Short mmCIF file of C-alpha atoms in Angstrom, two decimals:
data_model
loop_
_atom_site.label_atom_id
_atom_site.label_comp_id
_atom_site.label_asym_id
_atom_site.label_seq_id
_atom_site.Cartn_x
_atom_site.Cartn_y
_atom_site.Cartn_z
CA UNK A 46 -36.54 -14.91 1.39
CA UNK A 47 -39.35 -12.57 1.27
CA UNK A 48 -38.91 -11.53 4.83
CA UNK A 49 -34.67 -10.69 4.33
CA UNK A 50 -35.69 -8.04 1.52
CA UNK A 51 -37.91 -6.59 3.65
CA UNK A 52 -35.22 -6.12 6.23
CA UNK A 53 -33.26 -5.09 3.70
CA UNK A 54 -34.80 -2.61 2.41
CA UNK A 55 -34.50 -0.30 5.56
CA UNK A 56 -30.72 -0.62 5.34
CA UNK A 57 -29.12 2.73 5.26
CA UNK A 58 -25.65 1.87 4.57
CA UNK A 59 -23.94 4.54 2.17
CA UNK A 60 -20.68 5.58 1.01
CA UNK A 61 -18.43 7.37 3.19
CA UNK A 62 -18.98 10.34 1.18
CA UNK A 63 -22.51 9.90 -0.74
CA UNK A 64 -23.88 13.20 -2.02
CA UNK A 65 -27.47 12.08 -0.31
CA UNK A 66 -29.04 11.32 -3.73
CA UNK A 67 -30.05 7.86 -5.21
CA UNK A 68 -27.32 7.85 -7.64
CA UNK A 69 -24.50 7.08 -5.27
CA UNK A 70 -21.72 9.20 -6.54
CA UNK A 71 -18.88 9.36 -4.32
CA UNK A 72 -17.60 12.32 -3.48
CA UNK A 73 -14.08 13.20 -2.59
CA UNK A 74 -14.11 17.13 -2.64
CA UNK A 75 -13.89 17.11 1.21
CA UNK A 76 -10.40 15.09 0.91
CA UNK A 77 -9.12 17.72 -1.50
CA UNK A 78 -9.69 20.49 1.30
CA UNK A 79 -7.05 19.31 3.43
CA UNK A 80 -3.74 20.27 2.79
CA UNK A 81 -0.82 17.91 4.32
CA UNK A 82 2.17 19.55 6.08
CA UNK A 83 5.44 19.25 5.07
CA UNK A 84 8.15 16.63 6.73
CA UNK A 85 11.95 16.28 6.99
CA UNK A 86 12.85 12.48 6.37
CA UNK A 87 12.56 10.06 3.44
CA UNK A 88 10.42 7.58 5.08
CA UNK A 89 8.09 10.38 6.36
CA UNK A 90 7.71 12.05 2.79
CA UNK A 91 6.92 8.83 0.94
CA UNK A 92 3.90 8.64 3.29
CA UNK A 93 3.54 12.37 2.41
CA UNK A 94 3.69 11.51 -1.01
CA UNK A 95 1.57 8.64 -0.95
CA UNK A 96 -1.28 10.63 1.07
CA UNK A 97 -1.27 13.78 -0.73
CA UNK A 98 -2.02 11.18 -3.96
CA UNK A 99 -4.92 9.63 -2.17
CA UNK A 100 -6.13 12.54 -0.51
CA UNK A 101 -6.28 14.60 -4.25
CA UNK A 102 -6.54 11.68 -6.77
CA UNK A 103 -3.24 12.88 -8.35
CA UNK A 104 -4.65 16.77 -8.30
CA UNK A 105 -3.08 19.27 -6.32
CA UNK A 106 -4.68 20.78 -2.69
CA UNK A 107 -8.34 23.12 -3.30
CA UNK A 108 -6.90 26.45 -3.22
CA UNK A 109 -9.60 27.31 -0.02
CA UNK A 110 -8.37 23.84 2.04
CA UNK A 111 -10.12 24.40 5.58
CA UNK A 112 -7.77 21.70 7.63
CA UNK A 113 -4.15 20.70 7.88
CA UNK A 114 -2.95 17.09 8.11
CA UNK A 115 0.24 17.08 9.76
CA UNK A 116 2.74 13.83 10.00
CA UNK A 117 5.14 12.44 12.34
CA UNK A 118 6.67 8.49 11.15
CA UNK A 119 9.11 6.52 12.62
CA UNK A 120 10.55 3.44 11.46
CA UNK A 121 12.03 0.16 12.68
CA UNK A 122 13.79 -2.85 11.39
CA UNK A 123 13.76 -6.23 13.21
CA UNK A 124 15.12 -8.99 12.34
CA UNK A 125 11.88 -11.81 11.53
CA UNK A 126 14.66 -15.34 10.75
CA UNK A 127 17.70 -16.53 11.19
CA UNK A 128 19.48 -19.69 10.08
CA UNK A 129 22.65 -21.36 11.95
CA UNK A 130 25.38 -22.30 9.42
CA UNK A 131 27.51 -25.14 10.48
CA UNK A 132 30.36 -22.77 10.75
CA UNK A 133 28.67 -21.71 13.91
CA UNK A 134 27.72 -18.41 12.25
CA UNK A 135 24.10 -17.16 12.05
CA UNK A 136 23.05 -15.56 8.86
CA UNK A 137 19.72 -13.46 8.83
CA UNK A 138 17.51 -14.51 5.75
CA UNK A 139 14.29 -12.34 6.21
CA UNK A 140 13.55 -8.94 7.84
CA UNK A 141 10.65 -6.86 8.54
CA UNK A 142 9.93 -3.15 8.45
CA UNK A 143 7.66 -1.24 10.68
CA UNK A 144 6.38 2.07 10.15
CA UNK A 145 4.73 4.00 13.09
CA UNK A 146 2.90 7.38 12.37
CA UNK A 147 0.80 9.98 13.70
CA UNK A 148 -1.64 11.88 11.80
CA UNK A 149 -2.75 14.93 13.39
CA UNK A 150 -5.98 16.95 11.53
CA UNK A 151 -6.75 20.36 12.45
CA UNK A 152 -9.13 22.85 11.35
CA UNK A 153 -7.96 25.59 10.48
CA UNK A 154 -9.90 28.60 11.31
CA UNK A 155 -9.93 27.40 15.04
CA UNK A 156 -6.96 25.62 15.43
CA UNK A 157 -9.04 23.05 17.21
CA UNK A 158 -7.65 19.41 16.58
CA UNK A 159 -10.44 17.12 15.27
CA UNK A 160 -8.57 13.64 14.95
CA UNK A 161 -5.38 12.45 15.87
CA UNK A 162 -4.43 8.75 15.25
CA UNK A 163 -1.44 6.68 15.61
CA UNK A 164 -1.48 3.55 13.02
CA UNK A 165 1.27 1.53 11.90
CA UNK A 166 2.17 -0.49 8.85
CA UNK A 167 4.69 -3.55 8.29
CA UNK A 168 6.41 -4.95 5.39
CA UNK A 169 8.84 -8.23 5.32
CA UNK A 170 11.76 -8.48 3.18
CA UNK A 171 14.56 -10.88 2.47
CA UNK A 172 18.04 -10.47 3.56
CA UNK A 173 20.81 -11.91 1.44
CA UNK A 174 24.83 -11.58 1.75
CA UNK A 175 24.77 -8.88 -1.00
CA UNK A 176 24.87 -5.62 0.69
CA UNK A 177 23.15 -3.78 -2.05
CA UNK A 178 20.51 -5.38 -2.50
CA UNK A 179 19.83 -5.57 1.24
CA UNK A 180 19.55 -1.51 1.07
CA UNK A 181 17.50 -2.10 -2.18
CA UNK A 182 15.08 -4.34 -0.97
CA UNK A 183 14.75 -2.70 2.71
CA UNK A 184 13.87 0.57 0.86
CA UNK A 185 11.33 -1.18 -1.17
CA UNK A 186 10.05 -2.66 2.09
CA UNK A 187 9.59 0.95 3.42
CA UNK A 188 7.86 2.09 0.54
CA UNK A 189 5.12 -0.70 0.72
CA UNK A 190 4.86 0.19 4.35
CA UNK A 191 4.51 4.10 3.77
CA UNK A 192 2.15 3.15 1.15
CA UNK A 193 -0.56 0.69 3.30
CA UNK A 194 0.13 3.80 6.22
CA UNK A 195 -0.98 6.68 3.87
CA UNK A 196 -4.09 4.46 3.09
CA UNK A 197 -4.99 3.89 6.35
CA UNK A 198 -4.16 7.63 7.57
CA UNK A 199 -7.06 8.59 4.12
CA UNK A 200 -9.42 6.74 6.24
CA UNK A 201 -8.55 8.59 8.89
CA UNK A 202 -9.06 12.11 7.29
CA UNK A 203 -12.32 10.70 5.49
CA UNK A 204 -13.53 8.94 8.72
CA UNK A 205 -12.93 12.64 11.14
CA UNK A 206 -14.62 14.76 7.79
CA UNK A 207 -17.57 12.56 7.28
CA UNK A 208 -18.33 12.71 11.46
CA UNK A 209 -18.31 16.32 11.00
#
């Protein structure tokens, strides 16, 4: 027992963004600095939406942002289960939602790219034989997807700034 402190207490693991001090506050001024372009399609602005939120806990960009985030998400639909009626007729019960996207960060003053990842997100959904709530429920679908992609682009951002 004795001897797992003592490794222990050379462990130097730290928040992503610790200010260096003993009282581990997090930082997430850095995040703030990054302004997020804008984008042309639904799916692609919920992820906007979604990271911007992350990226300035519900603030707005630092007036003197030193890099650009820019976006480019695609989406695709597959379906994940069918079932045979005895009609001879095949009626899809569950579908899935995939969200592909591209996070590019630059610096600004230089122009010079400093991260650009490609991640992708999924989300399932049920299919029924009412064709509303089909739309409903495959736009929901997106929306978790573009939600779990915006998280994983804020690591992104926070992973390139913190290597800086």
């Amino acid at each position: 027992m004795l001897g797992a402190l003592a490794m222990l207490g050379g462990c130097t693991v730290q928040p992503l963004y610790h200010a260096g001090s003993t009282d581990f506050i997090v930082s997430t001024a850095p995040l703030s600095r990054v302004s997020v372009d804008g984008v042309d399609d639904r799916i692609s602005q919920q992820v906007r939406n979604e990271l911007v939120f992350l990226l300035y806990n519900g603030g707005s960009v630092d007036p003197s942002a030193d890099h650009r985030a820019s976006l480019a998400v695609s989406s695709s639909t597959v379906d994940i289960f069918r079932v045979s009626a005895p009609d001879g007729s095949t009626n899809i019960t569950a579908r899935r939602v995939t969200l592909t996207g591209t996070l590019t960060l630059t610096r600004i003053e230089d122009g010079v790219t400093i991260a650009s990842e490609t991640r992708s997100a999924t989300a399932s959904f049920d299919n029924t034989r009412q064709e509303f709530a089909n739309l409903r429920a495959l736009r929901d679908a997106e929306n978790r997807a573009a939600a779990e992609l915006a998280e994983r682009f804020r690591i992104v951002v926070a992973t390139a700034l913190a290597a800086r």
